[in-house]
XYZ file of C-alpha atoms in Angstrom:
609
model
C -35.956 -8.107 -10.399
C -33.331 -6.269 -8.716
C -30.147 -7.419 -9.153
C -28.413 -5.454 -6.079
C -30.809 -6.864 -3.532
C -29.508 -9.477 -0.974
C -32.138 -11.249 0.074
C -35.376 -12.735 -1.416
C -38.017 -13.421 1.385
C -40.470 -16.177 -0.537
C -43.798 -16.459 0.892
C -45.901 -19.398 0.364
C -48.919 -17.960 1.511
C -50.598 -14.548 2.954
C -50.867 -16.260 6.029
C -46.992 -15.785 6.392
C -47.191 -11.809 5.437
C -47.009 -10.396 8.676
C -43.867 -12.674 9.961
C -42.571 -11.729 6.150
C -42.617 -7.830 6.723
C -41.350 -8.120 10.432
C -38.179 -9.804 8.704
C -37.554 -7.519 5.597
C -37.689 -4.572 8.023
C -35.701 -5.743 10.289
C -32.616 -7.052 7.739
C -32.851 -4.523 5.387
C -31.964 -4.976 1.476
C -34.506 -7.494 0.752
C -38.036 -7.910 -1.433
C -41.016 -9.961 -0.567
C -41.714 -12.083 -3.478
C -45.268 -13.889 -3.801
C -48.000 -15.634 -5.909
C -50.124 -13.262 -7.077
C -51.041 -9.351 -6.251
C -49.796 -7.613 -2.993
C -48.623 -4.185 -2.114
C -45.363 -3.774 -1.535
C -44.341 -7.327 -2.749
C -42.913 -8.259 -6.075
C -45.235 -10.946 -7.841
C -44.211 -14.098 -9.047
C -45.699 -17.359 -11.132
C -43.872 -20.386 -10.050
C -41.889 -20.318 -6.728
C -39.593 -23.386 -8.965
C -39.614 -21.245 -11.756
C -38.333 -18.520 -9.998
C -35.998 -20.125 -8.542
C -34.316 -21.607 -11.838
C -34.650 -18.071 -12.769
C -32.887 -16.215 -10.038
C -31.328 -18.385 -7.398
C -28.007 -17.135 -8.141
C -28.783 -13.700 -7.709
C -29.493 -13.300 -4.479
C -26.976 -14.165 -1.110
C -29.476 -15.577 0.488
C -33.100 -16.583 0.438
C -35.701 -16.852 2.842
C -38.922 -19.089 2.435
C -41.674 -18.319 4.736
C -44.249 -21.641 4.893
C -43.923 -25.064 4.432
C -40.369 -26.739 3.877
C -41.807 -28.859 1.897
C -42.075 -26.585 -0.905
C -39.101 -24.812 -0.107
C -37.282 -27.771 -0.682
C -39.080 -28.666 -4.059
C -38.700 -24.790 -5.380
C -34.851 -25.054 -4.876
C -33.850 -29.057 -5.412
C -33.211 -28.575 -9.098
C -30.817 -25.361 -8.351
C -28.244 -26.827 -5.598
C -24.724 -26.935 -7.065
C -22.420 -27.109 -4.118
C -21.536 -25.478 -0.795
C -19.300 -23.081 -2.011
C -21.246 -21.598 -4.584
C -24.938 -21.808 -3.271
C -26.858 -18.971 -1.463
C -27.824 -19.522 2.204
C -31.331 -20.702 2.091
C -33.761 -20.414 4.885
C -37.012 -22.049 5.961
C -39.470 -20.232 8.602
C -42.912 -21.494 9.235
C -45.680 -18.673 8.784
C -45.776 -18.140 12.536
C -41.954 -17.522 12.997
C -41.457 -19.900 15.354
C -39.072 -22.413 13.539
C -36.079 -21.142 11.549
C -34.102 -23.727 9.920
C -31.051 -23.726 7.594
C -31.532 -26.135 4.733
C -28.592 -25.258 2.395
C -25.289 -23.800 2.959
C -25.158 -23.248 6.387
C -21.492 -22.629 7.216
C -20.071 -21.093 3.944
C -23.167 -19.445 2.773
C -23.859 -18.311 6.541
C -27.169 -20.168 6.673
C -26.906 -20.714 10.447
C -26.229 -17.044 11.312
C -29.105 -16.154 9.199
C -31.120 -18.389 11.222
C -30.263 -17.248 14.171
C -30.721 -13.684 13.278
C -34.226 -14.210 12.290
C -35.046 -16.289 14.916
C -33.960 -13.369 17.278
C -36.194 -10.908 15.022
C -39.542 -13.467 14.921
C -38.644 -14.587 18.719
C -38.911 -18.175 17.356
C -36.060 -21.118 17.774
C -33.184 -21.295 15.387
C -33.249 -25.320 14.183
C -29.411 -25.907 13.559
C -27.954 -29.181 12.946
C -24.508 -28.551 11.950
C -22.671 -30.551 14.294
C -19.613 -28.277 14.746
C -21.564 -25.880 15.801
C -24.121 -27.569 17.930
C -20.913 -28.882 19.417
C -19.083 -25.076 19.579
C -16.110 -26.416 17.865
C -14.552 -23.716 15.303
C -16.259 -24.585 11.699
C -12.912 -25.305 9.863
C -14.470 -24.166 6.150
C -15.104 -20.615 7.693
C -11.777 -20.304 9.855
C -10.342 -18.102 6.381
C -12.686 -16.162 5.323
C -13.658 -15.247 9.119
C -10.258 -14.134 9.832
C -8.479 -13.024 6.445
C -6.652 -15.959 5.813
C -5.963 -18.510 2.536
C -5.915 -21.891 2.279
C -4.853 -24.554 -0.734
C -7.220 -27.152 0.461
C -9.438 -28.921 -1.701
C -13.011 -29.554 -0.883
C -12.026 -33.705 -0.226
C -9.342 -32.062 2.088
C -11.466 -29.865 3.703
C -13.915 -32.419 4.501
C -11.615 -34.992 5.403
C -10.373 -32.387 8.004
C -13.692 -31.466 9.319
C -14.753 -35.212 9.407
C -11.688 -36.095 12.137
C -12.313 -32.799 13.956
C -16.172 -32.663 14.771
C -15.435 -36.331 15.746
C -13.179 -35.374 18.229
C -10.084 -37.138 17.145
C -6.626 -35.705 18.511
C -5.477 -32.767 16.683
C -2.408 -30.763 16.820
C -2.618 -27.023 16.213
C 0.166 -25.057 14.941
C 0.369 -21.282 15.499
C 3.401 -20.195 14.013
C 2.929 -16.622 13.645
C -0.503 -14.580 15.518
C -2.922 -12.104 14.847
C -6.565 -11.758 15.825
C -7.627 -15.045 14.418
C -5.284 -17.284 16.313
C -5.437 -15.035 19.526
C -8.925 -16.635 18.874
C -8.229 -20.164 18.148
C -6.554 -20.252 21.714
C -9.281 -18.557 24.012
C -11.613 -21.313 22.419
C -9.621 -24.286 22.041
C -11.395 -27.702 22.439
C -10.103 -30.080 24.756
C -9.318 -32.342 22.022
C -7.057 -29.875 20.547
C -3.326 -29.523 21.430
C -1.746 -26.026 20.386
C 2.204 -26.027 19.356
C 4.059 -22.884 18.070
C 7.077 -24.661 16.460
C 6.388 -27.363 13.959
C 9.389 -29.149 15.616
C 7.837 -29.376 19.054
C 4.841 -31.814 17.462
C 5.407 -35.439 18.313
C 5.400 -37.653 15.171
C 2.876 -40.019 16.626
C -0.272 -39.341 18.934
C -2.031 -36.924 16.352
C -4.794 -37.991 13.551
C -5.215 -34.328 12.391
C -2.943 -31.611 11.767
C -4.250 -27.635 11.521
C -1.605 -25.031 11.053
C -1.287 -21.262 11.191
C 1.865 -20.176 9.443
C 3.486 -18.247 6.429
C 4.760 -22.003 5.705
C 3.601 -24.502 4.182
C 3.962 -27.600 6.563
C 3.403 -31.255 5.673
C 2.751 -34.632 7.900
C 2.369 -38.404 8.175
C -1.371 -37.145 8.793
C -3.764 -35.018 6.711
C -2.689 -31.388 7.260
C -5.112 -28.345 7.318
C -2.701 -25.466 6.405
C -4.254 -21.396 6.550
C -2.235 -18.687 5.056
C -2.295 -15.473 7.291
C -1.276 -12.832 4.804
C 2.160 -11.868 6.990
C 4.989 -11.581 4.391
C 6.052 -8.577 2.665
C 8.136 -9.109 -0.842
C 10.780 -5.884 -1.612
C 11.715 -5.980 -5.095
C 14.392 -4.308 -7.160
C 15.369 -4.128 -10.564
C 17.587 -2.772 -13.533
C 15.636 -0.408 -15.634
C 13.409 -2.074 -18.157
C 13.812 -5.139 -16.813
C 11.581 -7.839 -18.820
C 9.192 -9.023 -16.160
C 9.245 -12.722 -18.146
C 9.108 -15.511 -15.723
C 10.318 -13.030 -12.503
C 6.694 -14.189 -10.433
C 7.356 -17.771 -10.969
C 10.969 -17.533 -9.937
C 9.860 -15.834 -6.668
C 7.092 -18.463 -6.053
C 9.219 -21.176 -6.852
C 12.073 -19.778 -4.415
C 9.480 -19.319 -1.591
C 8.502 -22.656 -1.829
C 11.950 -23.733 -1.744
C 12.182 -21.552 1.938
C 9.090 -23.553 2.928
C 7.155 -20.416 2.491
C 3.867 -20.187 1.121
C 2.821 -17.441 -1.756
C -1.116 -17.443 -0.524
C 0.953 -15.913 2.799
C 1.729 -12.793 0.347
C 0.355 -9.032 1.987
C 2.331 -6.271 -0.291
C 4.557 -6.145 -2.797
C 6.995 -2.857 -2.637
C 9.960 -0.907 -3.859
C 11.439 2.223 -4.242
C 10.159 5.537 -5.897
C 12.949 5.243 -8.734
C 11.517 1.740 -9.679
C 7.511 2.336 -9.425
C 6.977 2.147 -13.194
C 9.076 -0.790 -13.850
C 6.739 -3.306 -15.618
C 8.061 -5.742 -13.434
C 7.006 -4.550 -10.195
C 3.459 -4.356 -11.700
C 3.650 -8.052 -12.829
C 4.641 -8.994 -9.240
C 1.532 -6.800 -8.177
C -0.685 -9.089 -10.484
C 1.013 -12.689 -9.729
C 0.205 -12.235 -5.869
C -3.673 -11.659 -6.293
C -4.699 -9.484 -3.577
C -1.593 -8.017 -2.248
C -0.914 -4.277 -1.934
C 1.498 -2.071 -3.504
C 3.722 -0.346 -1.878
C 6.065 2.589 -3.266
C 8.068 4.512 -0.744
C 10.738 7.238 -1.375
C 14.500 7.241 -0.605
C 14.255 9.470 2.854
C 11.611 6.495 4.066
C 13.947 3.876 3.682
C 17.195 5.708 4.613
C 17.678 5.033 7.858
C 17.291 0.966 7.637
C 19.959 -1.162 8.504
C 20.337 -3.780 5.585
C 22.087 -7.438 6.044
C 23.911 -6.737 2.107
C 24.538 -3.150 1.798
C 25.595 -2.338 -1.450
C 27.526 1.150 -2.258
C 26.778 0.918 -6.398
C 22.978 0.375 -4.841
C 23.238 3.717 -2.836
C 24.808 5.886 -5.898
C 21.471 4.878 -8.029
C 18.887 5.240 -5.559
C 20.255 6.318 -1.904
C 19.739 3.653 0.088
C 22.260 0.525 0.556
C 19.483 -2.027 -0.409
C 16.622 -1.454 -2.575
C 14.960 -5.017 -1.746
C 15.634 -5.525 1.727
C 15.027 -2.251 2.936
C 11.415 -2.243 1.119
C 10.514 -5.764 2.675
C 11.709 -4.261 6.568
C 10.212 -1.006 6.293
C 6.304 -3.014 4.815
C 6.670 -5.045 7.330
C 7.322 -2.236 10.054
C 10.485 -3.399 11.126
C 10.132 -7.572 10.729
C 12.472 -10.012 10.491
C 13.842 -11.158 7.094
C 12.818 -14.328 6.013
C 14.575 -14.535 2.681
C 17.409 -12.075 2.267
C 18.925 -10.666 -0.695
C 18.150 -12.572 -4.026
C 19.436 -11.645 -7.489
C 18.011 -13.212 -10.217
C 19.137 -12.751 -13.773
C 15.944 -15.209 -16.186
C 17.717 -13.183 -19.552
C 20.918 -11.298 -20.513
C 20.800 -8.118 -18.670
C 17.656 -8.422 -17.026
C 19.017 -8.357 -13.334
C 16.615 -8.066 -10.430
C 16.306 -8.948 -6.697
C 13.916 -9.580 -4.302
C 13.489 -9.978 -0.268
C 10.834 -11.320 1.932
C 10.494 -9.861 5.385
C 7.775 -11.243 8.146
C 5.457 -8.621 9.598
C 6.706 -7.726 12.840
C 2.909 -7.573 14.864
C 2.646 -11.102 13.474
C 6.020 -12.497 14.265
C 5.831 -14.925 17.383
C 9.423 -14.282 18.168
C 8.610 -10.570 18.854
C 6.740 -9.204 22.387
C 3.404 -7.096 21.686
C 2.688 -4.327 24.157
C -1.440 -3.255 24.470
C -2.268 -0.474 25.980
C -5.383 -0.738 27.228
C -8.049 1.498 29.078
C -9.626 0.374 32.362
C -12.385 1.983 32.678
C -13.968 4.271 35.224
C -13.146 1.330 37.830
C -15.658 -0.994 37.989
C -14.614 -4.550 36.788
C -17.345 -5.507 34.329
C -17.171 -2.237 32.451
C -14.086 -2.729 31.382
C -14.377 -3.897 27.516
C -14.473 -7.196 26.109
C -11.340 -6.584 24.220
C -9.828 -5.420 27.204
C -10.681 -8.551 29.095
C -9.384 -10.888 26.700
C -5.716 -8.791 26.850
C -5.410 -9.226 30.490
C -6.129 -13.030 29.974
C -3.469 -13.084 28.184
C -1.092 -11.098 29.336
C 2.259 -12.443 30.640
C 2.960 -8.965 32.257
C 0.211 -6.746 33.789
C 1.161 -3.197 34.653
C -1.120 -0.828 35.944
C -1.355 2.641 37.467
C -1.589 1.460 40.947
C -3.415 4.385 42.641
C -6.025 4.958 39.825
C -7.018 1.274 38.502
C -8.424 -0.628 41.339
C -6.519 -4.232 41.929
C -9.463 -6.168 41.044
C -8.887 -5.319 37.269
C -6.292 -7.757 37.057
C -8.303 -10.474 38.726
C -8.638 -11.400 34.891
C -4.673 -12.298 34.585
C -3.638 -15.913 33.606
C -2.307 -18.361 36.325
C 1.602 -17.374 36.313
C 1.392 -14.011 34.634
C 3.576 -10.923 36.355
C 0.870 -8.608 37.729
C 2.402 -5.149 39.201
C 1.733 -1.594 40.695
C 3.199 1.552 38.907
C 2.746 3.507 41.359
C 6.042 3.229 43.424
C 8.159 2.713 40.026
C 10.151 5.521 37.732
C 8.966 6.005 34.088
C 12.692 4.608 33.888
C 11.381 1.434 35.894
C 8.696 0.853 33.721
C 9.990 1.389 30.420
C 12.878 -1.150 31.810
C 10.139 -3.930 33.273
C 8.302 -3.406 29.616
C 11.128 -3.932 27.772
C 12.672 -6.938 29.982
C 9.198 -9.192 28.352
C 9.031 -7.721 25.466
C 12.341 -8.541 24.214
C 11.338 -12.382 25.584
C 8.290 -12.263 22.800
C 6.161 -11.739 25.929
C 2.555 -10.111 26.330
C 2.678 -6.848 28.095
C -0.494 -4.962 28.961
C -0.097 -1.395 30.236
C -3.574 -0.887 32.249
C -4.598 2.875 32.126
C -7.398 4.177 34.105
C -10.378 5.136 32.279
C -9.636 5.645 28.499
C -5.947 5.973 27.622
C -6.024 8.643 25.518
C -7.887 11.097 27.785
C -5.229 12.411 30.289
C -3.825 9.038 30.003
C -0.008 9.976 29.679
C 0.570 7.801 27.219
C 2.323 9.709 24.687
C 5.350 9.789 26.282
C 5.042 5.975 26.942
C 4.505 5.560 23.594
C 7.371 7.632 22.181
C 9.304 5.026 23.937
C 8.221 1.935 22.085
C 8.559 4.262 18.976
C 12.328 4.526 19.708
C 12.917 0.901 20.277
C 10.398 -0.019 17.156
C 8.502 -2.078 19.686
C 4.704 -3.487 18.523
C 2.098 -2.281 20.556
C -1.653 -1.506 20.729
C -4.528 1.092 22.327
C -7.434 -1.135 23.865
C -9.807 2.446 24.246
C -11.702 2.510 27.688
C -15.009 3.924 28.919
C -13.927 7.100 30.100
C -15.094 8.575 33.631
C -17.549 11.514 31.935
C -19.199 8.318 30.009
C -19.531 6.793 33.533
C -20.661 10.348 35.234
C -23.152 10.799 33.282
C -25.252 6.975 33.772
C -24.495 7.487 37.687
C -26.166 11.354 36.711
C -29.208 9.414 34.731
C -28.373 12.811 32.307
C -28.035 13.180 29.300
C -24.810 15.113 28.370
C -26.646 16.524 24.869
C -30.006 17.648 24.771
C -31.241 18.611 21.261
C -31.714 22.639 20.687
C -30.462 23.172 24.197
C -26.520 21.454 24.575
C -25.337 19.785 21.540
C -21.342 19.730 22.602
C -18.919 18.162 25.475
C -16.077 19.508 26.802
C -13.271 17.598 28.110
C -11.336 20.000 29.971
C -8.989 20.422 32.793
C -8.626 23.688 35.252
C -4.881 25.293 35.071
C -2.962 24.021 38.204
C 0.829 23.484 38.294
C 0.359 22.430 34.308
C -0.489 25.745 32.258
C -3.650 25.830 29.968
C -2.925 27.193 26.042
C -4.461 30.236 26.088
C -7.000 29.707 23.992
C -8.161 27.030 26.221
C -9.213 29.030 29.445
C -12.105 27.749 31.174
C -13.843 31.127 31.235
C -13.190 31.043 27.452
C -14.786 27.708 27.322
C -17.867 28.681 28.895
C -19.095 30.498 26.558
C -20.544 28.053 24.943
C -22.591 27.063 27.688
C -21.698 23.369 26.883
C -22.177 20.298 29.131
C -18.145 20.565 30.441
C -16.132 17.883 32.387
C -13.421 18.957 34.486
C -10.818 16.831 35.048
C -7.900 16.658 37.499
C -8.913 20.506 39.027
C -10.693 19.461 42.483
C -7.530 20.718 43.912
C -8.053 24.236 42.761
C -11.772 24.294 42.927
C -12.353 27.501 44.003
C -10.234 28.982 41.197
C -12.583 26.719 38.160
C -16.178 28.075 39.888
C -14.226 32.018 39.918
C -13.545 31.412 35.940
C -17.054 29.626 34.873
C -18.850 32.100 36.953
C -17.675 34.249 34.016
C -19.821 32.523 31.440
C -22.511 30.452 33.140
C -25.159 31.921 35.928
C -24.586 30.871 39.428
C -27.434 28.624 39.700
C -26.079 26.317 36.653
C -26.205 22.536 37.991
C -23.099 20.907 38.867
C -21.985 17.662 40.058
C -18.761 16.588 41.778
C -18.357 12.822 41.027
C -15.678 11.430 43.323
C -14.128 7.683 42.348
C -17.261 7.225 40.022
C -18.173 2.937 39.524
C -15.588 2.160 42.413
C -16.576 0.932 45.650
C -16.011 4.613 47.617
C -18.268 6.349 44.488
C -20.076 9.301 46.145
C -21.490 12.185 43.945
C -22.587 15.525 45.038
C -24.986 17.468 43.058
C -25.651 21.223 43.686
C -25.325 24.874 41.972
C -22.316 26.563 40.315
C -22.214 28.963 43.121
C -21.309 26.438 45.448
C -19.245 24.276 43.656
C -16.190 25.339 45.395
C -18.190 24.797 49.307
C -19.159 21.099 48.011
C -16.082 19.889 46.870
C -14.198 21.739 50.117
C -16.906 20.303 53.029
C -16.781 16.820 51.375
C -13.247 16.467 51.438
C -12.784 15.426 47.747
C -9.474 14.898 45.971
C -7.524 14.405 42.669
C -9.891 11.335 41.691
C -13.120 13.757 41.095
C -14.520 14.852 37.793
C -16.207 17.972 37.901
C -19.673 18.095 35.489
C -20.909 21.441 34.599
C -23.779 22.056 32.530
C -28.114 22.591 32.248
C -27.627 18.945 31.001
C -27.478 17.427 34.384
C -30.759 16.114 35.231
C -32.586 17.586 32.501
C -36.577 16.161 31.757
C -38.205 19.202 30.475
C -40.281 19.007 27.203
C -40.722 16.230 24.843
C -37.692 15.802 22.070
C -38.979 16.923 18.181
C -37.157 13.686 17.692
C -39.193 11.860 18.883
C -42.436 13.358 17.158
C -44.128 11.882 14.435
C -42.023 14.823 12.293
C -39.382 11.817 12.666
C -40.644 8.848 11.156
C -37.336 7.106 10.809
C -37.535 6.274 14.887
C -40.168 4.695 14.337
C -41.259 1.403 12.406
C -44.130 1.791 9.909
C-alpha cells in the first residue's frame, strides 16, 4: 500500500467501477481498492480488515456502494473529529454523495461536493452550519491561518449557540483576509464590534473574537489568534536562554496579549547565534526568524534610544527597532523590556503589531479595472470597492459605473480634474483616519498604469497598500478578436509595446526593432502618431499583415476595425480614433488554419484515457 497516496476509493462491487475510475481521474493521487482481481486496482480481502489496517493512512476515503457497508468497514476505526479522515459514501451510479465522518475538519463536505460535481450526482450534506451558510466555527483557523486555545467542549459549546442562532458579538480587533471575510458574510444574528469596550455587557449569549488578545466574558468566548505580533529580542553575549520564553509569555499575558498571536521572532546580525534567540525561535512554534543587519535597522526611530546600545551594535535599540522594522513599520505593543532571570544574563525584548493588520492604520489597494466593462472586473476587485471608504479613479479612462459597487456613504471621486498633489493629499487625508482607500486604475495597474510614482509616495510616508491586478485591454482585444494571440509553431510571444510620441522609447525598444520577431504586438497609447508606428513595422512585417484598431474595447462606444498593415494608418485616421485605442498587430488575428499537433493523438495528456 502506498503510503503517500491521499485517497482510497473502496468499491463494493464492479458494478461501481466505472463511477470509481471517473473519480480517481478526476482527483488525482488516489488507488482503487477492491475484492478480488482487477486491472489497475489494488486488491484487498476484507473491506473491515482493511480498514483496521490502513484507515489512518489515507486523508480521505471514498466508498463506492452501499452505506451500509461503508459504515460497518469503518465503525470500529472512528476516534474523533479531529483526528479521523474524511470519509465518503457514493452509490454505484454516482448519484448520491454523502459525508458520513468528519465533514467540517476532515473536509468531508467539500469532498462531497467535489465528487458530486465530477459524477453529476447530488451532494447529501447535513451539517447544519452549512446547510444554513453560517461560517463553520471549527474551520474558521485553519481556513484563514489563525490559532485558537479552545478545547473541543469549548468549541462545541460555541458552535451549539451559533448554528442556533443565538445573539453573538463579533470582535475584530485587528484585520486581514479572514476577517475582511467574516464581515462580507456576516449573519444577521451576528453583531461585529472592533473595540472590546464598545460590547454591551448584557444582550449577547456568545462571544467570537479576532485579536492578538486574549479577551474574556460573562459568556463563553471563542477567541482566534491571527499571527500579527512580531517579538525583537536582544541580549548580552552568552546569555543563558534559562527561563527567557516563559518570562516573555508570562509578560504577554500580563499585556493581555496572546503568544498563539506570535509571527517572527528577530534581532540583529551581532546577536544571530545567541542560544537565546534560537530558544525563543523554538518556544513560539511556528514563528519565523528574522536576522537583519545594522544599515536595515538604522534609520528607525526608537521610543528608548540607548547610546551604550549604538557603540555595540549601531543602532539606538536592538529590540525595538527589530519588532518595528518585522512588523513593517507597526505600532509597539510592548516597549522596551529588560529582563535579568541570573547574574549577568541581561536581555530585552519588544513586541510590535504588524502594521497591514493594525485597525488603527488606513490600507490603500490599488486595484485594476479592467478593460471597462463592469462584470470583468475581478472578484477581488469587487469586494475592495465594497469596502472602500474612499474610491478614486482615473476619471476619463474607468467608466463611472465601476464604482456602482461602493458602500452606502463611501467618498467616490474623479481624478481627472485633480493634481498628483491633490490626490496624494485626498489619499492621505483617509488614510491617516484608518480609512479604506481604493485607487481604481484602468485596465491592469501595472501596464502603463502610472503607478510607480503613486507608489513611491506611500513608500515615503510608510503607508500599507495593495495591487488588485486587472484584465488588461490586449486580454480583452483579443476575445472581442475571437484570436488567439499564440499559435503553436507560428507566434509563440506578445508584445506589450507603445509607439515613441512626446515620451522617448530606450533604444533597444524601437518598434521596427521589435518586429522582427514577427510577434503578435499590442500597441498602446500611439493612435496619435499612427502613421509614424505602420512607417516603423512596415520595416519588419509585410504590408498585408492583419491588424486591428480596437477603440474603448468592453465599454459601451467599443468599435474595432480590422484591416492590413498597409492601411493601418488610413483606418485609424478615417475613423476618427483617439488615445483610448490599442493597436493589435500580428498573423495571430483571426487565425483557423490547420489543426494544432496539440491536439493530435501525439498528445495524450489532453485527453482522458
Amino acid at each position: 500500500m502506498k503510503k503517500s497516496i491521499r485517497t482510497a476509493i473502496v468499491v463494493i462491487s464492479e458494478a461501481g467501477l466505472p463511477v470509481a475510475e471517473t473519480i480517481r481521474r478526476e482527483l488525482g493521487d488516489s488507488v482503487i481498492y477492491i475484492k478480488g482481481e482487477v486491472e489497475g486496482c489494488e486488491p484487498v480481502s476484507s473491506y473491515s480488515g482493511f480498514m483496521k489496517a490502513h484507515f489512518a493512512d489515507f486523508k480521505s476515503i471514498v466508498f463506492v456502494g452501499a452505506l451500509g457497508i461503508c459504515v460497518r468497514s469503518i465503525a470500529d476505526c472512528i476516534r474523533n473529529k479531529y483526528a479521523d479522515p474524511a470519509v465518503i459514501n457514493v452509490d454505484s451510479t454516482g448519484r448520491f454523495v454523502i459525508p458520513v465522518l468528519s465533514g467540517h475538519i476532515g473536509g468531508g463536505n467539500e469532498l462531497a461536493r467535489i465528487i458530486a460535481g465530477i459524477t453529476g450526482g447530488e451532494a447529501v450534506v447535513t451539517t447544519q452550519s452549512d446547510n444554513q451558510d453560517l461560517w463553520a466555527l471549527d474551520m474558521l483557523a485553519s481556513r484563514y491561518g489563525w490559532k485558537t486555545s479552545a478545547t473541543p467542549a469549548e468549541m462545541n459549546r460555541a458552535i451549539f449557540r451559533f448554528v442556533g442562532k443565538q445573539k453573538t458579538a463579533l470582535l475584530l480587533e485587528c484585520k486581514d483576509k479572514g476577517t475582511d471575510e467574516l464581515e462580507r458574510t456576516c449573519p444577521a444574528h451576528v453583531d461585529i464590534y472592533y473595540q472590546y469596550e464598545k460590547i454591551p455587557p448584557t444582550g449577547y449569549e456568545l462571544l467570537i473574537s479576532v485579536s492578538p488578545r486574549e479577551r474574556t466574558s460573562t459568556v463563553p468566548v471563542l477567541c482566534f489568534y491571527p499571527q500579527v505580533l512580531h517579538i525583537g529580542a536582544g541580549c548580552r553575549k552568552d546569555c543563558s536562554p534559562a527561563g527567557v520564553g516563559s518570562f516573555v509569555k508570562e509578560t504577554l499575558r500580563k499585556n493581555g496579549l496572546s503568544p498563539l498571536a506570535i509571527k517572527s521572532v528577530s534581532t540583529i546580525e551581532l546577536k544571530k547565534d545567541e542560544a537565546l534567540i534560537a530558544e525563543l525561535h523554538k518556544e513560539f512554534a511556528g514563528s519565523e526568524l528574522a536576522i537583519y543587519r545594522a544599515e536595515e535597522l538604522a534609520g528607525i526611530e526608537v521610543p528608548h534610544p540607548s547610546d551604550k546600545v549604538y557603540e555595540v551594535t549601531g543602532v539606538y535599540g536592538v529590540a525595538e527597532s527589530c519588532a518595528i522594522h518585522a512588523s513593517e513599520g507597526g505600532r509597539l505593543l510592548i516597549g522596551k523590556q529588560k529582563g535579568v532571570l541570573s547574574e549577568g544574563n541581561h536581555f530585552t525584548f519588544a513586541v510590535a503589531l504588524s502594521a497591514a493588520n493594525d485597525r488603527n492604520n488606513g490600507h490603500i489597494e490599488i486595484v485594476g479595472a479592467g478593460p471597462g466593462d463592469p462584470e470583468l472586473i475581478s472578484v477581488r476587485g469587487k469586494k475592495m470597492l465594497e469596502k472602500a471608504d474612499l474610491i478614486l479613479y482615473a476619471g476619463s479612462l474607468v467608466p463611472r459605473e465601476l464604482t456602482q459597487y461602493a458602500k452606502p456613504g463611501a467618498t467616490v471621486r474623479s481624478s481627472a480634474d485633480m493634481t498628483l498633489e491633490e490626490q496624494f493629499d485626498l489619499m492621505k487625508k483617509f488614510y491617516d483616519q484608518g480609512k479604506f482607500v481604493v485607487r481604481l486604475h484602468t485596465g491592469d495597474p501595472c501596464i502603463y498604469g502610472a503607478i510607480a510614482e503613486q507608489m513611491a509616495f506611500f513608500d515615503q510616508y510608510g503607508m500599507n497598500y495593495h495591487i488588485t491586478p486587472g484584465i488588461s485591454s490586449f486580454q480583452a482585444a483579443a476575445a472581442a478578436l475571437r484570436s488567439q494571440f499564440t499559435i503553436p509553431e507560428k507566434v509563440q510571444s506578445i508584445i506589450l509595446t507603445r509607439g515613441e510620441g512626446r515620451t522617448p522609447m530606450p533604444e533597444k525598444e524601437k518598434l521596427h526593432l521589435l518586429a522582427r520577431s514577427q510577434s503578435t504586438m499590442c500597441i498602446y497609447l500611439s493612435a496619435a502618431i499612427a502613421e509614424q508606428v505602420q512607417e516603423e513595422l512596415l520595416q519588419a512585417y509585410p504590408p498585408e499583415t492583419p491588424v486591428a484598431a480596437c477603440y474603448k474595447l468592453t465599454w459601451k462606444e467599443e468599435k474595432i476595425y480590422r484591416g492590413q498593415l498597409k492601411d493601418l494608418a488610413r483606418i485609424v485616421k478615417e475613423n476618427h480614433l483617439t488615445l483610448t485605442t490599442l493597436l493589435i498587430v500580428g498573423n495571430a488575428i483571426d487565425h483557423r488554419e490547420g489543426l494544432s499537433r496539440l491536439y493530435s493523438h501525439e498528445f495524450k495528456h489532453l485527453f482522458r484515457p
